[in-house]
mmCIF file of C-alpha atoms in Angstrom:
data_model
loop_
_atom_site.group_PDB
_atom_site.id
_atom_site.type_symbol
_atom_site.label_atom_id
_atom_site.label_comp_id
_atom_site.label_asym_id
_atom_site.label_seq_id
_atom_site.Cartn_x
_atom_site.Cartn_y
_atom_site.Cartn_z
ATOM 1 C CA HIS A 7 -26.638 -132.361 95.989
ATOM 2 C CA LYS A 8 -23.750 -135.247 96.120
ATOM 3 C CA ASN A 9 -21.682 -132.567 94.902
ATOM 4 C CA GLY A 10 -22.356 -129.770 96.608
ATOM 5 C CA LEU A 11 -24.322 -127.548 93.632
ATOM 6 C CA ARG A 12 -26.944 -125.495 94.622
ATOM 7 C CA PRO A 13 -30.214 -125.824 93.127
ATOM 8 C CA HIS A 14 -31.217 -124.461 90.206
ATOM 9 C CA PRO A 15 -30.905 -122.481 88.198
ATOM 10 C CA ARG A 16 -27.542 -122.870 89.248
ATOM 11 C CA LEU A 17 -25.880 -122.821 85.557
ATOM 12 C CA TRP A 18 -25.625 -118.784 84.006
ATOM 13 C CA PHE A 19 -26.919 -117.540 87.660
ATOM 14 C CA THR A 20 -28.394 -118.265 91.093
ATOM 15 C CA GLN A 21 -32.052 -116.974 92.040
ATOM 16 C CA ALA A 22 -30.149 -114.960 94.199
ATOM 17 C CA GLN A 23 -29.073 -113.539 90.977
ATOM 18 C CA PHE A 24 -32.388 -113.053 89.124
ATOM 19 C CA ASP A 25 -33.786 -111.229 92.043
ATOM 20 C CA GLN A 26 -31.321 -108.182 92.044
ATOM 21 C CA ALA A 27 -31.716 -108.730 88.401
ATOM 22 C CA LYS A 28 -35.556 -108.075 88.660
ATOM 23 C CA GLU A 29 -34.589 -105.420 91.126
ATOM 24 C CA LYS A 30 -32.470 -103.380 88.836
ATOM 25 C CA ILE A 31 -35.618 -103.716 86.113
ATOM 26 C CA LYS A 32 -37.578 -101.989 88.436
ATOM 27 C CA THR A 33 -35.632 -99.341 89.000
ATOM 28 C CA GLN A 34 -32.911 -98.567 86.430
ATOM 29 C CA ALA A 35 -32.973 -97.306 83.108
ATOM 30 C CA TRP A 36 -29.800 -99.741 81.493
ATOM 31 C CA ALA A 37 -31.197 -102.982 83.245
ATOM 32 C CA LYS A 38 -34.983 -102.238 81.991
ATOM 33 C CA GLN A 39 -33.324 -101.361 78.463
ATOM 34 C CA ALA A 40 -32.071 -104.644 78.828
ATOM 35 C CA PHE A 41 -34.735 -106.603 79.639
ATOM 36 C CA ALA A 42 -37.003 -104.744 76.866
ATOM 37 C CA ALA A 43 -34.042 -106.462 74.310
ATOM 38 C CA ILE A 44 -34.021 -110.044 75.809
ATOM 39 C CA ARG A 45 -37.692 -110.048 75.620
ATOM 40 C CA ALA A 46 -38.311 -108.837 72.353
ATOM 41 C CA LYS A 47 -35.996 -111.617 71.496
ATOM 42 C CA ALA A 48 -38.422 -113.812 73.335
ATOM 43 C CA ASN A 49 -41.190 -112.918 71.694
ATOM 44 C CA GLN A 50 -40.150 -113.054 68.004
ATOM 45 C CA ALA A 51 -40.340 -116.882 68.595
ATOM 46 C CA MET A 52 -43.295 -117.049 70.694
ATOM 47 C CA ASP A 53 -45.530 -118.596 67.734
ATOM 48 C CA LYS A 54 -43.138 -120.548 65.820
ATOM 49 C CA LYS A 55 -42.802 -124.536 65.976
ATOM 50 C CA PRO A 56 -40.735 -126.297 68.496
ATOM 51 C CA ALA A 57 -37.904 -127.060 65.754
ATOM 52 C CA GLU A 58 -37.589 -123.342 64.333
ATOM 53 C CA ASN A 59 -37.990 -121.921 67.688
ATOM 54 C CA HIS A 60 -34.653 -119.880 68.464
ATOM 55 C CA GLN A 61 -34.923 -118.238 71.083
ATOM 56 C CA THR A 62 -34.826 -120.889 73.832
ATOM 57 C CA ASP A 63 -32.303 -118.879 75.618
ATOM 58 C CA ALA A 64 -34.018 -115.483 75.940
ATOM 59 C CA GLN A 65 -37.813 -117.233 76.495
ATOM 60 C CA ALA A 66 -36.207 -118.869 79.861
ATOM 61 C CA ALA A 67 -34.682 -115.803 80.439
ATOM 62 C CA VAL A 68 -37.631 -113.475 80.371
ATOM 63 C CA TYR A 69 -39.507 -116.706 82.514
ATOM 64 C CA ALA A 70 -36.784 -116.764 84.610
ATOM 65 C CA LEU A 71 -37.049 -112.643 85.333
ATOM 66 C CA THR A 72 -41.064 -112.707 85.112
ATOM 67 C CA GLY A 73 -42.184 -115.952 86.278
ATOM 68 C CA ASP A 74 -44.232 -116.033 82.929
ATOM 69 C CA GLU A 75 -45.504 -119.599 82.254
ATOM 70 C CA LYS A 76 -46.073 -118.828 78.157
ATOM 71 C CA TYR A 77 -42.305 -118.406 78.159
ATOM 72 C CA ALA A 78 -41.297 -121.910 80.312
ATOM 73 C CA GLN A 79 -44.084 -123.367 77.962
ATOM 74 C CA LYS A 80 -41.879 -122.428 74.702
ATOM 75 C CA VAL A 81 -39.093 -123.172 75.993
ATOM 76 C CA ARG A 82 -40.653 -127.021 77.251
ATOM 77 C CA ALA A 83 -42.432 -127.864 73.693
ATOM 78 C CA TYR A 84 -38.198 -127.457 72.303
ATOM 79 C CA LEU A 85 -36.820 -129.527 74.882
ATOM 80 C CA LEU A 86 -39.511 -132.282 74.554
ATOM 81 C CA TYR A 87 -39.102 -132.303 70.407
ATOM 82 C CA TYR A 88 -35.253 -132.513 71.132
ATOM 83 C CA ALA A 89 -36.093 -135.516 73.476
ATOM 84 C CA ASP A 90 -38.641 -136.767 71.737
ATOM 85 C CA ILE A 91 -36.207 -137.089 68.194
ATOM 86 C CA TYR A 92 -32.502 -136.522 69.467
ATOM 87 C CA ARG A 93 -31.316 -139.853 69.271
ATOM 88 C CA LYS A 94 -33.196 -140.772 65.915
ATOM 89 C CA LEU A 95 -31.533 -137.659 64.210
ATOM 90 C CA PRO A 96 -28.028 -138.475 61.649
ATOM 91 C CA LEU A 97 -25.428 -136.965 61.322
ATOM 92 C CA GLN A 98 -24.417 -133.981 58.741
ATOM 93 C CA HIS A 99 -20.748 -135.054 57.604
ATOM 94 C CA GLY A 100 -19.863 -137.156 59.947
ATOM 95 C CA GLU A 101 -19.806 -134.657 62.932
ATOM 96 C CA GLY A 102 -23.218 -133.079 64.037
ATOM 97 C CA LYS A 103 -26.558 -133.612 65.151
ATOM 98 C CA PHE A 104 -28.126 -130.045 64.853
ATOM 99 C CA GLY A 105 -25.867 -129.045 62.436
ATOM 100 C CA SER A 106 -23.221 -129.556 60.183
ATOM 101 C CA TRP A 107 -20.236 -129.579 62.241
ATOM 102 C CA GLN A 108 -19.596 -130.884 66.213
ATOM 103 C CA PHE A 109 -18.883 -127.606 67.270
ATOM 104 C CA GLY A 110 -21.997 -126.354 66.303
ATOM 105 C CA ASP A 111 -23.925 -128.418 68.165
ATOM 106 C CA SER A 112 -21.975 -127.549 71.313
ATOM 107 C CA MET A 113 -23.427 -124.017 70.273
ATOM 108 C CA VAL A 114 -26.958 -125.620 69.974
ATOM 109 C CA ILE A 115 -26.355 -127.810 73.540
ATOM 110 C CA ARG A 116 -24.962 -124.965 75.458
ATOM 111 C CA ARG A 117 -27.193 -122.125 74.771
ATOM 112 C CA LYS A 118 -30.626 -123.872 73.413
ATOM 113 C CA ILE A 119 -31.170 -126.754 75.594
ATOM 114 C CA VAL A 120 -28.507 -126.872 78.492
ATOM 115 C CA LEU A 121 -28.728 -123.455 79.897
ATOM 116 C CA PRO A 122 -32.869 -122.739 78.993
ATOM 117 C CA TYR A 123 -33.659 -126.163 80.685
ATOM 118 C CA ASP A 124 -31.550 -125.272 84.631
ATOM 119 C CA LEU A 125 -33.931 -121.320 83.952
ATOM 120 C CA ILE A 126 -37.068 -123.822 83.762
ATOM 121 C CA TYR A 127 -36.609 -126.358 85.966
ATOM 122 C CA ASN A 128 -38.578 -125.422 88.839
ATOM 123 C CA SER A 129 -41.288 -123.897 86.414
ATOM 124 C CA LYS A 130 -44.955 -125.965 87.461
ATOM 125 C CA CYS A 131 -45.269 -126.966 83.300
ATOM 126 C CA LEU A 132 -42.235 -129.169 83.547
ATOM 127 C CA SER A 133 -43.367 -132.485 85.290
ATOM 128 C CA GLU A 134 -41.291 -135.473 87.298
ATOM 129 C CA LYS A 135 -41.446 -137.150 83.638
ATOM 130 C CA ASP A 136 -40.740 -134.522 81.589
ATOM 131 C CA LYS A 137 -37.876 -134.019 83.522
ATOM 132 C CA ALA A 138 -36.289 -137.953 82.726
ATOM 133 C CA HIS A 139 -37.387 -137.527 78.878
ATOM 134 C CA ILE A 140 -35.694 -134.199 78.664
ATOM 135 C CA GLU A 141 -32.573 -135.412 80.463
ATOM 136 C CA ASN A 142 -32.307 -138.784 79.761
ATOM 137 C CA ASP A 143 -33.148 -138.797 75.768
ATOM 138 C CA LEU A 144 -31.470 -134.946 74.975
ATOM 139 C CA LEU A 145 -29.199 -133.954 77.871
ATOM 140 C CA ARG A 146 -26.814 -137.444 78.213
ATOM 141 C CA PRO A 147 -26.848 -138.764 74.931
ATOM 142 C CA ALA A 148 -25.941 -135.287 73.374
ATOM 143 C CA ALA A 149 -22.815 -135.214 75.667
ATOM 144 C CA ASP A 150 -22.291 -138.910 75.272
ATOM 145 C CA GLU A 151 -22.100 -137.604 71.055
ATOM 146 C CA GLN A 152 -19.771 -134.486 72.312
ATOM 147 C CA MET A 153 -17.559 -136.831 74.163
ATOM 148 C CA LYS A 154 -16.813 -138.513 70.584
ATOM 149 C CA PRO A 155 -13.823 -137.226 68.761
ATOM 150 C CA ARG A 156 -15.214 -136.843 64.779
ATOM 151 C CA ARG A 157 -12.408 -134.382 63.436
ATOM 152 C CA GLY A 158 -10.556 -136.787 61.742
ATOM 153 C CA ALA A 159 -7.084 -136.100 60.538
ATOM 154 C CA ASP A 160 -6.770 -132.704 62.105
ATOM 155 C CA SER A 161 -8.537 -133.778 65.737
ATOM 156 C CA PRO A 162 -4.968 -133.568 67.419
ATOM 157 C CA PHE A 163 -5.621 -129.550 66.217
ATOM 158 C CA HIS A 164 -8.631 -129.134 66.973
ATOM 159 C CA GLN A 165 -8.729 -130.650 70.457
ATOM 160 C CA SER A 166 -5.758 -128.219 71.784
ATOM 161 C CA PHE A 167 -8.059 -124.766 70.055
ATOM 162 C CA ASN A 168 -11.106 -123.343 70.431
ATOM 163 C CA PHE A 169 -13.277 -125.646 68.881
ATOM 164 C CA GLN A 170 -13.297 -128.504 71.515
ATOM 165 C CA CYS A 171 -13.256 -125.690 74.382
ATOM 166 C CA MET A 172 -17.011 -125.554 73.109
ATOM 167 C CA ARG A 173 -17.194 -129.041 73.226
ATOM 168 C CA VAL A 174 -15.452 -129.155 77.149
ATOM 169 C CA ALA A 175 -18.778 -126.655 77.999
ATOM 170 C CA ALA A 176 -21.787 -128.588 76.062
ATOM 171 C CA VAL A 177 -20.199 -131.664 78.748
ATOM 172 C CA GLY A 178 -19.478 -129.481 81.761
ATOM 173 C CA LEU A 179 -22.673 -127.816 81.499
ATOM 174 C CA ILE A 180 -25.079 -131.195 81.422
ATOM 175 C CA GLY A 181 -22.630 -132.418 83.762
ATOM 176 C CA PHE A 182 -23.257 -129.716 86.549
ATOM 177 C CA CYS A 183 -27.240 -129.552 85.449
ATOM 178 C CA LEU A 184 -27.342 -133.409 86.384
ATOM 179 C CA ASP A 185 -24.650 -133.480 89.140
ATOM 180 C CA GLU A 186 -23.247 -136.128 86.744
ATOM 181 C CA PRO A 187 -19.478 -136.934 88.167
ATOM 182 C CA LYS A 188 -19.330 -138.989 84.442
ATOM 183 C CA TYR A 189 -19.531 -135.690 82.198
ATOM 184 C CA ILE A 190 -17.610 -133.416 85.031
ATOM 185 C CA ASN A 191 -15.098 -135.125 85.168
ATOM 186 C CA TRP A 192 -14.603 -135.948 81.639
ATOM 187 C CA ALA A 193 -15.141 -132.276 81.021
ATOM 188 C CA ILE A 194 -12.821 -131.174 83.442
ATOM 189 C CA ASN A 195 -10.055 -133.912 83.826
ATOM 190 C CA SER A 196 -10.340 -135.561 80.208
ATOM 191 C CA PRO A 197 -7.108 -135.984 78.100
ATOM 192 C CA TYR A 198 -8.502 -133.078 76.065
ATOM 193 C CA GLY A 199 -10.356 -131.582 79.152
ATOM 194 C CA PHE A 200 -10.437 -127.756 80.910
ATOM 195 C CA PHE A 201 -6.469 -128.144 82.807
ATOM 196 C CA HIS A 202 -5.009 -129.976 79.222
ATOM 197 C CA LEU A 203 -7.091 -126.148 77.460
ATOM 198 C CA LEU A 204 -5.906 -124.153 80.500
ATOM 199 C CA ALA A 205 -1.392 -125.709 79.842
#
């Protein structure tokens, strides 16, 4: 990769870390218990329609730990559903497409979209056409929306506060997922990016 990034998965954990976790699940009671809790969350939404599936993060984690394609397929359906409609979704309160506020969108992008996409990236259920659609019609437009300051009169306050941290994280994760310097640089070096927040 041009930026020296690891292969997918690379955002949450590496494949080597998942392999270590698999061994712990086999041999350690606490790991078995933790995995059972994750799988229980994933299973809660296996019969849900894509728009009602709020467990894509758990489903993607179960796929990464087991290779069970049925979990990847649920994540795929969710991502393609939103890739089909994302550009047409109206802004609620002039801010968010997934919820009322832009920082709510940040949470959905991070937890329900980009991290799960990274985890199922190598699944056989995802075609190259699927990946292009998800990346070009969901991930990139979502990052572009996050880069727009929508807080109005209180924007300077929020751009130095926790809501901005959430936006920076959403854009940065998309940037690292796609190996896209435009988004990586905005998250780190923009006037209200990581270094600004750190200062």
